[in-house]
Amino acid sequence: MQTSSFNLTNSISNLKPRNHRLSSTYLPSLPLKSSVNFRPISGASARILPSICCSSSPRNLGHWISTPSPVPERESDGFEVKAASVPDSADGGDAAALKKSKLMETVVLGSLFGLWYLFNIYFNIYNKQVLKVFPNPITVTTVQFAVGSVIVFLMWTLNLHKRPKISGAQLLAILPLAMVHTLGNLFTNMSLGKVAVSFTHTIKAMEPFFSVVLSAMFLGEMPTPWVVTSLLPIAGGVALASMTEASFNWAGFWSAMASNLSNQSRNVLSKKFMVKKEESLDNITLFSVITIMSFFLLAPVTLLTEGVRVTPAYLQSAGLNVKQVYIRSLLAAICFHAYQQVSYMILQRVSPVTHSVGNCVKRVVVIVTSVLFFRTPVSPINSIGTGVALAGVFLYSQVKRMKPKKA
């Protein structure tokens, strides 16, 4: 910002009449040879004016500081007015602030990716520990949706996220998404209860294959040759890993495949039905509503199929450590909701392709940590198959950004 003052330099006692008419508007009635300093006005109402030097040709006028009000332009009477500006450093300040802002955005985004991976790792570890001693995937999934619903209500109550206003028509449009979301998480837990965590996530690397097929069938989005080519190493890698998996069984395999189908159906349905109807719902709000609806959808099924098996009496009769099962189930449920919510927060900040690459890296991290934590036996061929499948997923995420050439 430019600073300003008016300087009239003179030695008024030596000023000879040269048809200079100094109006009282400009000079106060004061004795000659005096120096009067009017300091710049400060405050919200102060008018900041540029620094001006006024001098006459024969002699200089001495240290007068005044703030005259603007007057209409008049004929020159020998005074030369010059504006002296002070360099403005605002541009430099703005650049520094912008650089600091970008740095903070990078730090926040990096922290979100770290939390996404961390919550996912702990979810898979605690969830597997619970399912090994309590093989009731429907009950476990219902508990996870119940805890997620409580977290959502707390967020809305504490104004951590704005409570949405949703109409009946909107809920009806969201219902198909909630149904496939429920099935996707249920099938994932069924697979985790049957096979190793690393193998479940290797099979879930097949998600791009289902995405391409479903998008072509229901959205009319035909894949490019590059996309089709990238699916080959995914399918080949999963097949190679499956043939050499020590914990392989068909129930775990088909459950993971059904999870892929359900999750990708959710994505296709969201594109087909939600684009025009739910423009007012952001991703986090949509996920929150789906979580609550999934709980109400699955709770009756749990009562009809597995019954109430979470009471202390039932767990004690099964010879389980009640406190340990409760704590691990609660931690798994919190991490389950947290990693999905953070995933949506990341998706609001980056492009879908970047998010897909991050998801691929997350799957690698989960596979490696689960193998180390549970000491899962892995053969060299099994490792190669898993690596090829994950490399194919990365290749798929890269070729998706390539736009087909127009004919």
Tab-separated table of C-alpha atoms in Angstrom:
chain	number	residue	atom	x	y	z
A	1	MET	CA	0.000	0.000	0.000
A	2	GLN	CA	1.336	3.454	-0.799
A	3	THR	CA	2.008	5.880	2.049
A	4	SER	CA	1.462	9.558	1.517
A	5	SER	CA	1.985	13.060	2.853
A	6	PHE	CA	1.974	16.566	1.380
A	7	ASN	CA	5.244	18.531	1.699
A	8	LEU	CA	5.304	22.217	0.945
A	9	THR	CA	8.905	23.370	1.408
A	10	ASN	CA	9.522	27.066	1.730
A	11	SER	CA	11.127	29.944	3.366
A	12	ILE	CA	8.066	32.128	3.343
A	13	SER	CA	9.806	35.193	4.687
A	14	ASN	CA	11.980	35.342	1.573
A	15	LEU	CA	9.120	34.785	-0.829
A	16	LYS	CA	8.710	37.797	-3.076
A	17	PRO	CA	5.421	38.633	-4.749
A	18	ARG	CA	5.374	37.126	-8.190
A	19	ASN	CA	1.664	37.133	-8.803
A	20	HIS	CA	1.462	34.068	-6.554
A	21	ARG	CA	-1.878	34.125	-4.839
A	22	LEU	CA	-1.790	31.793	-1.881
A	23	SER	CA	-5.357	31.300	-0.839
A	24	SER	CA	-6.272	30.727	2.759
A	25	THR	CA	-7.584	27.420	1.607
A	26	TYR	CA	-4.000	26.224	1.292
A	27	LEU	CA	-2.074	28.224	3.877
A	28	PRO	CA	-3.263	28.869	7.402
A	29	SER	CA	-2.984	32.296	8.920
A	30	LEU	CA	0.291	31.863	10.809
A	31	PRO	CA	3.375	33.968	11.393
A	32	LEU	CA	6.074	33.798	8.762
A	33	LYS	CA	9.225	31.725	9.208
A	34	SER	CA	7.315	29.125	11.106
A	35	SER	CA	7.122	25.440	10.534
A	36	VAL	CA	3.799	23.723	10.888
A	37	ASN	CA	3.504	19.947	10.748
A	38	PHE	CA	0.163	18.292	10.196
A	39	ARG	CA	0.687	14.599	10.763
A	40	PRO	CA	-1.030	12.117	8.472
A	41	ILE	CA	-4.496	11.176	9.608
A	42	SER	CA	-4.827	7.588	10.756
A	43	GLY	CA	-7.910	5.500	11.275
A	44	ALA	CA	-10.604	3.863	9.248
A	45	SER	CA	-11.823	7.172	7.827
A	46	ALA	CA	-8.411	8.463	6.788
A	47	ARG	CA	-7.901	9.090	3.069
A	48	ILE	CA	-4.480	7.876	1.926
A	49	LEU	CA	-2.989	10.179	-0.687
A	50	PRO	CA	0.256	9.994	-2.607
A	51	SER	CA	3.324	11.920	-1.464
A	52	ILE	CA	3.562	15.268	-3.294
A	53	CYS	CA	6.402	17.759	-3.408
A	54	CYS	CA	5.576	21.366	-4.290
A	55	SER	CA	8.347	23.831	-5.114
A	56	SER	CA	8.632	27.214	-6.800
A	57	SER	CA	11.258	27.913	-9.402
A	58	PRO	CA	13.331	30.570	-7.621
A	59	ARG	CA	13.270	29.187	-4.114
A	60	ASN	CA	12.034	26.214	-2.193
A	61	LEU	CA	9.120	26.427	0.171
A	62	GLY	CA	10.117	25.054	3.563
A	63	HIS	CA	8.652	22.114	5.617
A	64	TRP	CA	4.889	22.482	5.391
A	65	ILE	CA	2.659	19.488	5.739
A	66	SER	CA	-0.953	19.934	4.873
A	67	THR	CA	-3.867	17.873	3.619
A	68	PRO	CA	-5.880	20.126	1.353
A	69	SER	CA	-9.139	18.886	-0.029
A	70	PRO	CA	-9.209	18.306	-3.782
A	71	VAL	CA	-10.115	21.410	-5.789
A	72	PRO	CA	-10.926	21.847	-9.464
A	73	GLU	CA	-7.957	22.050	-11.781
A	74	ARG	CA	-6.872	25.641	-12.313
A	75	GLU	CA	-4.346	27.506	-14.411
A	76	SER	CA	-0.754	26.873	-13.383
A	77	ASP	CA	0.852	29.685	-11.377
A	78	GLY	CA	4.402	28.417	-11.309
A	79	PHE	CA	4.112	25.552	-8.870
A	80	GLU	CA	5.341	22.122	-10.016
A	81	VAL	CA	3.603	19.161	-8.451
A	82	LYS	CA	5.326	15.765	-8.379
A	83	ALA	CA	4.072	12.485	-6.927
A	84	ALA	CA	6.614	10.327	-5.168
A	85	SER	CA	5.365	6.737	-4.784
A	86	VAL	CA	6.659	4.166	-2.375
A	87	PRO	CA	7.213	0.668	-3.824
A	88	ASP	CA	4.273	-1.581	-3.007
A	89	SER	CA	5.167	-4.949	-1.515
A	90	ALA	CA	1.646	-6.354	-1.683
A	91	ASP	CA	2.431	-8.582	-4.662
A	92	GLY	CA	5.290	-10.189	-2.785
A	93	GLY	CA	3.073	-10.727	0.232
A	94	ASP	CA	0.348	-12.314	-1.879
A	95	ALA	CA	2.841	-14.670	-3.501
A	96	ALA	CA	4.183	-15.740	-0.108
A	97	ALA	CA	0.654	-16.289	1.213
A	98	LEU	CA	-0.276	-18.316	-1.883
A	99	LYS	CA	2.836	-20.467	-1.507
A	100	LYS	CA	2.055	-21.064	2.158
A	101	SER	CA	-1.547	-21.957	1.286
A	102	LYS	CA	-0.438	-24.527	-1.322
A	103	LEU	CA	2.007	-26.018	1.169
A	104	MET	CA	-0.761	-26.404	3.731
A	105	GLU	CA	-3.036	-28.049	1.138
A	106	THR	CA	-0.271	-30.524	0.307
A	107	VAL	CA	0.276	-31.314	3.988
A	108	VAL	CA	-3.456	-31.835	4.547
A	109	LEU	CA	-3.787	-34.068	1.477
A	110	GLY	CA	-0.765	-36.132	2.501
A	111	SER	CA	-2.196	-36.528	6.002
A	112	LEU	CA	-5.522	-37.700	4.575
A	113	PHE	CA	-3.786	-40.333	2.434
A	114	GLY	CA	-1.848	-41.504	5.486
A	115	LEU	CA	-5.045	-41.776	7.551
A	116	TRP	CA	-6.798	-43.577	4.709
A	117	TYR	CA	-4.093	-46.255	4.618
A	118	LEU	CA	-3.757	-46.470	8.407
A	119	PHE	CA	-7.488	-46.879	9.080
A	120	ASN	CA	-7.704	-49.509	6.328
A	121	ILE	CA	-4.798	-51.494	7.749
A	122	TYR	CA	-6.255	-51.540	11.254
A	123	PHE	CA	-9.735	-52.363	9.966
A	124	ASN	CA	-8.464	-55.442	8.161
A	125	ILE	CA	-6.389	-56.587	11.131
A	126	TYR	CA	-9.083	-56.153	13.800
A	127	ASN	CA	-11.824	-57.425	11.498
A	128	LYS	CA	-9.897	-60.575	10.667
A	129	GLN	CA	-9.175	-61.196	14.351
A	130	VAL	CA	-12.888	-60.954	15.166
A	131	LEU	CA	-14.030	-63.122	12.241
A	132	LYS	CA	-11.521	-65.858	13.133
A	133	VAL	CA	-13.099	-66.413	16.571
A	134	PHE	CA	-16.623	-65.162	15.758
A	135	PRO	CA	-17.518	-66.444	12.269
A	136	ASN	CA	-20.767	-64.520	11.896
A	137	PRO	CA	-20.163	-62.065	9.025
A	138	ILE	CA	-23.750	-60.776	8.895
A	139	THR	CA	-23.713	-59.810	12.572
A	140	VAL	CA	-20.235	-58.282	12.252
A	141	THR	CA	-21.298	-56.199	9.245
A	142	THR	CA	-24.454	-55.033	11.022
A	143	VAL	CA	-22.413	-53.911	14.022
A	144	GLN	CA	-20.130	-51.945	11.724
A	145	PHE	CA	-23.082	-50.163	10.114
A	146	ALA	CA	-24.574	-49.482	13.556
A	147	VAL	CA	-21.370	-47.858	14.830
A	148	GLY	CA	-21.084	-45.893	11.596
A	149	SER	CA	-24.638	-44.616	12.018
A	150	VAL	CA	-23.825	-43.420	15.545
A	151	ILE	CA	-20.764	-41.576	14.217
A	152	VAL	CA	-22.894	-39.920	11.526
A	153	PHE	CA	-25.472	-38.719	14.053
A	154	LEU	CA	-22.702	-37.364	16.286
A	155	MET	CA	-21.243	-35.460	13.332
A	156	TRP	CA	-24.620	-33.916	12.574
A	157	THR	CA	-25.391	-33.144	16.220
A	158	LEU	CA	-22.022	-31.481	16.856
A	159	ASN	CA	-22.204	-29.619	13.509
A	160	LEU	CA	-19.034	-31.293	12.281
A	161	HIS	CA	-20.908	-31.759	9.036
A	162	LYS	CA	-24.120	-30.069	7.952
A	163	ARG	CA	-27.263	-32.089	8.555
A	164	PRO	CA	-28.897	-32.682	5.146
A	165	LYS	CA	-32.528	-32.119	4.288
A	166	ILE	CA	-33.573	-35.125	2.254
A	167	SER	CA	-36.957	-35.719	0.673
A	168	GLY	CA	-38.720	-39.026	0.222
A	169	ALA	CA	-37.948	-38.970	-3.491
A	170	GLN	CA	-34.266	-38.598	-2.724
A	171	LEU	CA	-34.316	-41.515	-0.275
A	172	LEU	CA	-36.020	-43.624	-2.911
A	173	ALA	CA	-33.266	-42.779	-5.394
A	174	ILE	CA	-30.559	-43.597	-2.823
A	175	LEU	CA	-32.129	-46.951	-1.864
A	176	PRO	CA	-30.535	-48.991	-4.714
A	177	LEU	CA	-27.137	-47.574	-3.775
A	178	ALA	CA	-27.650	-48.516	-0.130
A	179	MET	CA	-28.622	-52.055	-1.116
A	180	VAL	CA	-25.517	-52.734	-3.208
A	181	HIS	CA	-23.353	-50.948	-0.625
A	182	THR	CA	-24.715	-53.319	2.023
A	183	LEU	CA	-24.062	-56.365	-0.146
A	184	GLY	CA	-20.558	-55.204	-1.064
A	185	ASN	CA	-19.423	-54.867	2.554
A	186	LEU	CA	-21.191	-58.054	3.611
A	187	PHE	CA	-19.487	-60.105	0.885
A	188	THR	CA	-16.125	-58.578	1.804
A	189	ASN	CA	-16.528	-59.708	5.414
A	190	MET	CA	-17.633	-63.153	4.261
A	191	SER	CA	-14.458	-63.450	2.188
A	192	LEU	CA	-12.236	-62.152	4.992
A	193	GLY	CA	-13.711	-64.803	7.278
A	194	LYS	CA	-12.871	-67.597	4.830
A	195	VAL	CA	-9.472	-66.739	3.312
A	196	ALA	CA	-6.396	-64.683	4.113
A	197	VAL	CA	-6.635	-60.880	4.055
A	198	SER	CA	-3.950	-60.705	1.383
A	199	PHE	CA	-5.858	-63.082	-0.899
A	200	THR	CA	-9.158	-61.212	-0.465
A	201	HIS	CA	-7.495	-57.970	-1.534
A	202	THR	CA	-5.759	-59.676	-4.428
A	203	ILE	CA	-9.166	-60.809	-5.726
A	204	LYS	CA	-10.585	-57.314	-5.119
A	205	ALA	CA	-7.973	-56.040	-7.560
A	206	MET	CA	-10.434	-57.318	-10.182
A	207	GLU	CA	-12.704	-54.299	-9.537
A	208	PRO	CA	-11.639	-52.506	-12.775
A	209	PHE	CA	-12.754	-55.534	-14.785
A	210	PHE	CA	-16.283	-55.340	-13.337
A	211	SER	CA	-16.307	-51.574	-13.727
A	212	VAL	CA	-15.576	-51.817	-17.456
A	213	VAL	CA	-18.136	-54.572	-18.059
A	214	LEU	CA	-20.947	-52.891	-16.105
A	215	SER	CA	-20.268	-49.458	-17.608
A	216	ALA	CA	-20.474	-50.933	-21.096
A	217	MET	CA	-23.701	-52.796	-20.298
A	218	PHE	CA	-25.656	-50.095	-18.475
A	219	LEU	CA	-24.020	-46.775	-19.393
A	220	GLY	CA	-22.969	-47.471	-22.970
A	221	GLU	CA	-19.363	-46.506	-22.192
A	222	MET	CA	-17.291	-48.692	-24.482
A	223	PRO	CA	-13.686	-49.208	-23.326
A	224	THR	CA	-10.717	-48.247	-25.465
A	225	PRO	CA	-8.289	-50.940	-26.652
A	226	TRP	CA	-5.766	-49.666	-24.099
A	227	VAL	CA	-8.235	-50.184	-21.249
A	228	VAL	CA	-9.027	-53.710	-22.426
A	229	THR	CA	-5.314	-54.468	-22.672
A	230	SER	CA	-4.732	-53.275	-19.093
A	231	LEU	CA	-7.327	-55.771	-17.843
A	232	LEU	CA	-5.309	-58.753	-19.084
A	233	PRO	CA	-2.541	-58.592	-16.443
A	234	ILE	CA	-5.180	-58.038	-13.749
A	235	ALA	CA	-7.079	-61.195	-14.664
A	236	GLY	CA	-3.890	-63.193	-15.240
A	237	GLY	CA	-2.332	-62.086	-11.956
A	238	VAL	CA	-5.434	-62.947	-9.924
A	239	ALA	CA	-5.643	-66.371	-11.592
A	240	LEU	CA	-1.970	-67.079	-10.848
A	241	ALA	CA	-2.320	-65.986	-7.225
A	242	SER	CA	-5.470	-68.070	-6.782
A	243	MET	CA	-3.823	-71.266	-8.039
A	244	THR	CA	-0.998	-70.953	-5.529
A	245	GLU	CA	-2.943	-69.533	-2.526
A	246	ALA	CA	-2.510	-71.658	0.605
A	247	SER	CA	-5.803	-70.494	2.146
A	248	PHE	CA	-7.832	-70.816	-1.069
A	249	ASN	CA	-11.454	-71.973	-0.887
A	250	TRP	CA	-14.306	-71.311	-3.249
A	251	ALA	CA	-16.544	-69.638	-0.666
A	252	GLY	CA	-13.912	-66.976	0.038
A	253	PHE	CA	-13.117	-66.574	-3.661
A	254	TRP	CA	-16.709	-66.088	-4.846
A	255	SER	CA	-17.518	-63.829	-1.890
A	256	ALA	CA	-14.706	-61.492	-2.908
A	257	MET	CA	-15.887	-61.615	-6.515
A	258	ALA	CA	-19.448	-60.811	-5.396
A	259	SER	CA	-18.032	-57.879	-3.426
A	260	ASN	CA	-16.395	-56.567	-6.591
A	261	LEU	CA	-19.655	-56.871	-8.498
A	262	SER	CA	-21.629	-55.102	-5.749
A	263	ASN	CA	-19.181	-52.247	-5.275
A	264	GLN	CA	-18.892	-51.519	-8.965
A	265	SER	CA	-22.668	-51.759	-9.363
A	266	ARG	CA	-22.902	-49.021	-6.747
A	267	ASN	CA	-20.608	-46.805	-8.815
A	268	VAL	CA	-22.578	-47.443	-12.001
A	269	LEU	CA	-25.903	-46.809	-10.266
A	270	SER	CA	-24.617	-43.562	-8.797
A	271	LYS	CA	-23.723	-42.357	-12.293
A	272	LYS	CA	-27.007	-43.513	-13.806
A	273	PHE	CA	-29.502	-42.373	-11.187
A	274	MET	CA	-27.840	-39.793	-8.967
A	275	VAL	CA	-26.339	-37.272	-11.373
A	276	LYS	CA	-29.514	-35.266	-11.930
A	277	LYS	CA	-31.482	-36.140	-8.835
A	278	GLU	CA	-28.906	-35.656	-6.100
A	279	GLU	CA	-26.824	-32.698	-7.163
A	280	SER	CA	-27.322	-31.125	-3.737
A	281	LEU	CA	-25.729	-34.057	-1.881
A	282	ASP	CA	-21.965	-34.098	-1.519
A	283	ASN	CA	-20.075	-37.377	-1.301
A	284	ILE	CA	-19.751	-37.394	2.489
A	285	THR	CA	-23.454	-36.684	3.001
A	286	LEU	CA	-24.384	-39.391	0.510
A	287	PHE	CA	-22.096	-41.881	2.256
A	288	SER	CA	-23.573	-40.956	5.648
A	289	VAL	CA	-27.140	-41.491	4.458
A	290	ILE	CA	-26.198	-44.790	2.790
A	291	THR	CA	-24.568	-46.002	6.024
A	292	ILE	CA	-27.752	-45.393	8.035
A	293	MET	CA	-29.944	-47.003	5.380
A	294	SER	CA	-27.613	-50.015	5.200
A	295	PHE	CA	-28.003	-50.588	8.927
A	296	PHE	CA	-31.782	-50.608	8.695
A	297	LEU	CA	-31.638	-52.896	5.673
A	298	LEU	CA	-29.303	-55.462	7.245
A	299	ALA	CA	-30.529	-55.490	10.851
A	300	PRO	CA	-33.728	-57.492	10.085
A	301	VAL	CA	-31.728	-59.948	7.975
A	302	THR	CA	-29.331	-60.466	10.886
A	303	LEU	CA	-32.157	-61.266	13.286
A	304	LEU	CA	-33.689	-63.753	10.838
A	305	THR	CA	-30.464	-65.553	9.924
A	306	GLU	CA	-27.946	-65.393	12.769
A	307	GLY	CA	-30.145	-64.086	15.565
A	308	VAL	CA	-28.745	-62.133	18.512
A	309	ARG	CA	-25.240	-63.444	19.042
A	310	VAL	CA	-23.525	-60.413	20.496
A	311	THR	CA	-24.710	-60.810	24.085
A	312	PRO	CA	-22.089	-61.548	26.770
A	313	ALA	CA	-23.887	-64.796	27.647
A	314	TYR	CA	-23.637	-66.119	24.082
A	315	LEU	CA	-19.976	-65.138	23.719
A	316	GLN	CA	-19.078	-66.717	27.059
A	317	SER	CA	-20.903	-69.908	26.126
A	318	ALA	CA	-18.793	-70.012	22.948
A	319	GLY	CA	-15.660	-69.801	25.079
A	320	LEU	CA	-14.679	-66.327	23.844
A	321	ASN	CA	-13.079	-63.417	25.674
A	322	VAL	CA	-16.039	-61.031	25.790
A	323	LYS	CA	-14.042	-57.887	26.475
A	324	GLN	CA	-11.541	-58.657	23.718
A	325	VAL	CA	-14.248	-59.379	21.142
A	326	TYR	CA	-16.130	-56.186	22.033
A	327	ILE	CA	-13.048	-53.960	21.889
A	328	ARG	CA	-11.789	-55.396	18.608
A	329	SER	CA	-15.258	-55.240	17.050
A	330	LEU	CA	-15.642	-51.600	18.096
A	331	LEU	CA	-12.202	-50.638	16.789
A	332	ALA	CA	-12.850	-52.479	13.515
A	333	ALA	CA	-16.191	-50.681	13.113
A	334	ILE	CA	-14.686	-47.251	13.820
A	335	CYS	CA	-11.841	-47.852	11.354
A	336	PHE	CA	-14.348	-49.225	8.830
A	337	HIS	CA	-16.357	-45.999	8.843
A	338	ALA	CA	-13.311	-43.744	9.158
A	339	TYR	CA	-11.379	-45.103	6.185
A	340	GLN	CA	-14.400	-44.827	3.896
A	341	GLN	CA	-15.181	-41.292	5.036
A	342	VAL	CA	-11.553	-40.199	4.563
A	343	SER	CA	-11.645	-41.803	1.113
A	344	TYR	CA	-14.554	-39.534	0.147
A	345	MET	CA	-12.750	-36.512	1.625
A	346	ILE	CA	-9.761	-37.287	-0.600
A	347	LEU	CA	-12.012	-37.728	-3.626
A	348	GLN	CA	-13.298	-34.173	-3.109
A	349	ARG	CA	-9.726	-32.854	-3.358
A	350	VAL	CA	-8.222	-34.899	-6.214
A	351	SER	CA	-9.271	-36.292	-9.571
A	352	PRO	CA	-10.794	-39.799	-9.847
A	353	VAL	CA	-7.630	-41.025	-11.598
A	354	THR	CA	-5.419	-39.832	-8.725
A	355	HIS	CA	-7.813	-41.428	-6.262
A	356	SER	CA	-7.652	-44.697	-8.227
A	357	VAL	CA	-3.842	-44.685	-8.093
A	358	GLY	CA	-3.991	-44.020	-4.360
A	359	ASN	CA	-6.408	-46.916	-3.945
A	360	CYS	CA	-4.001	-49.184	-5.815
A	361	VAL	CA	-1.152	-48.180	-3.505
A	362	LYS	CA	-3.448	-48.712	-0.511
A	363	ARG	CA	-4.162	-52.263	-1.614
A	364	VAL	CA	-0.429	-52.985	-1.852
A	365	VAL	CA	0.115	-51.577	1.646
A	366	VAL	CA	-2.756	-53.634	3.102
A	367	ILE	CA	-1.534	-56.855	1.458
A	368	VAL	CA	2.050	-56.407	2.656
A	369	THR	CA	1.103	-55.443	6.231
A	370	SER	CA	-1.413	-58.291	6.567
A	371	VAL	CA	1.136	-60.821	5.328
A	372	LEU	CA	3.661	-59.553	7.881
A	373	PHE	CA	1.181	-59.288	10.767
A	374	PHE	CA	-0.560	-62.643	10.312
A	375	ARG	CA	2.602	-64.349	8.985
A	376	THR	CA	0.695	-65.581	5.972
A	377	PRO	CA	2.680	-68.146	3.970
A	378	VAL	CA	3.281	-66.768	0.487
A	379	SER	CA	5.013	-68.684	-2.293
A	380	PRO	CA	7.124	-66.924	-4.945
A	381	ILE	CA	4.567	-67.661	-7.671
A	382	ASN	CA	1.791	-66.331	-5.467
A	383	SER	CA	3.776	-63.126	-4.922
A	384	ILE	CA	4.350	-62.770	-8.665
A	385	GLY	CA	0.641	-63.234	-9.382
A	386	THR	CA	-0.307	-60.603	-6.816
A	387	GLY	CA	2.304	-58.206	-8.165
A	388	VAL	CA	1.156	-58.643	-11.774
A	389	ALA	CA	-2.474	-58.051	-10.804
A	390	LEU	CA	-1.630	-54.855	-8.896
A	391	ALA	CA	0.578	-53.648	-11.741
A	392	GLY	CA	-2.369	-54.157	-14.067
A	393	VAL	CA	-4.552	-52.046	-11.764
A	394	PHE	CA	-1.980	-49.255	-11.871
A	395	LEU	CA	-1.791	-49.503	-15.663
A	396	TYR	CA	-5.581	-49.356	-15.853
A	397	SER	CA	-5.671	-46.164	-13.786
A	398	GLN	CA	-3.169	-44.574	-16.152
A	399	VAL	CA	-4.812	-45.513	-19.451
A	400	LYS	CA	-8.201	-44.338	-18.171
A	401	ARG	CA	-7.012	-40.753	-18.487
A	402	MET	CA	-6.195	-41.258	-22.175
A	403	LYS	CA	-9.014	-39.833	-24.269
A	404	PRO	CA	-9.860	-41.682	-27.488
A	405	LYS	CA	-9.047	-39.816	-30.688
A	406	LYS	CA	-12.006	-38.429	-32.519
A	407	ALA	CA	-12.516	-39.834	-35.992
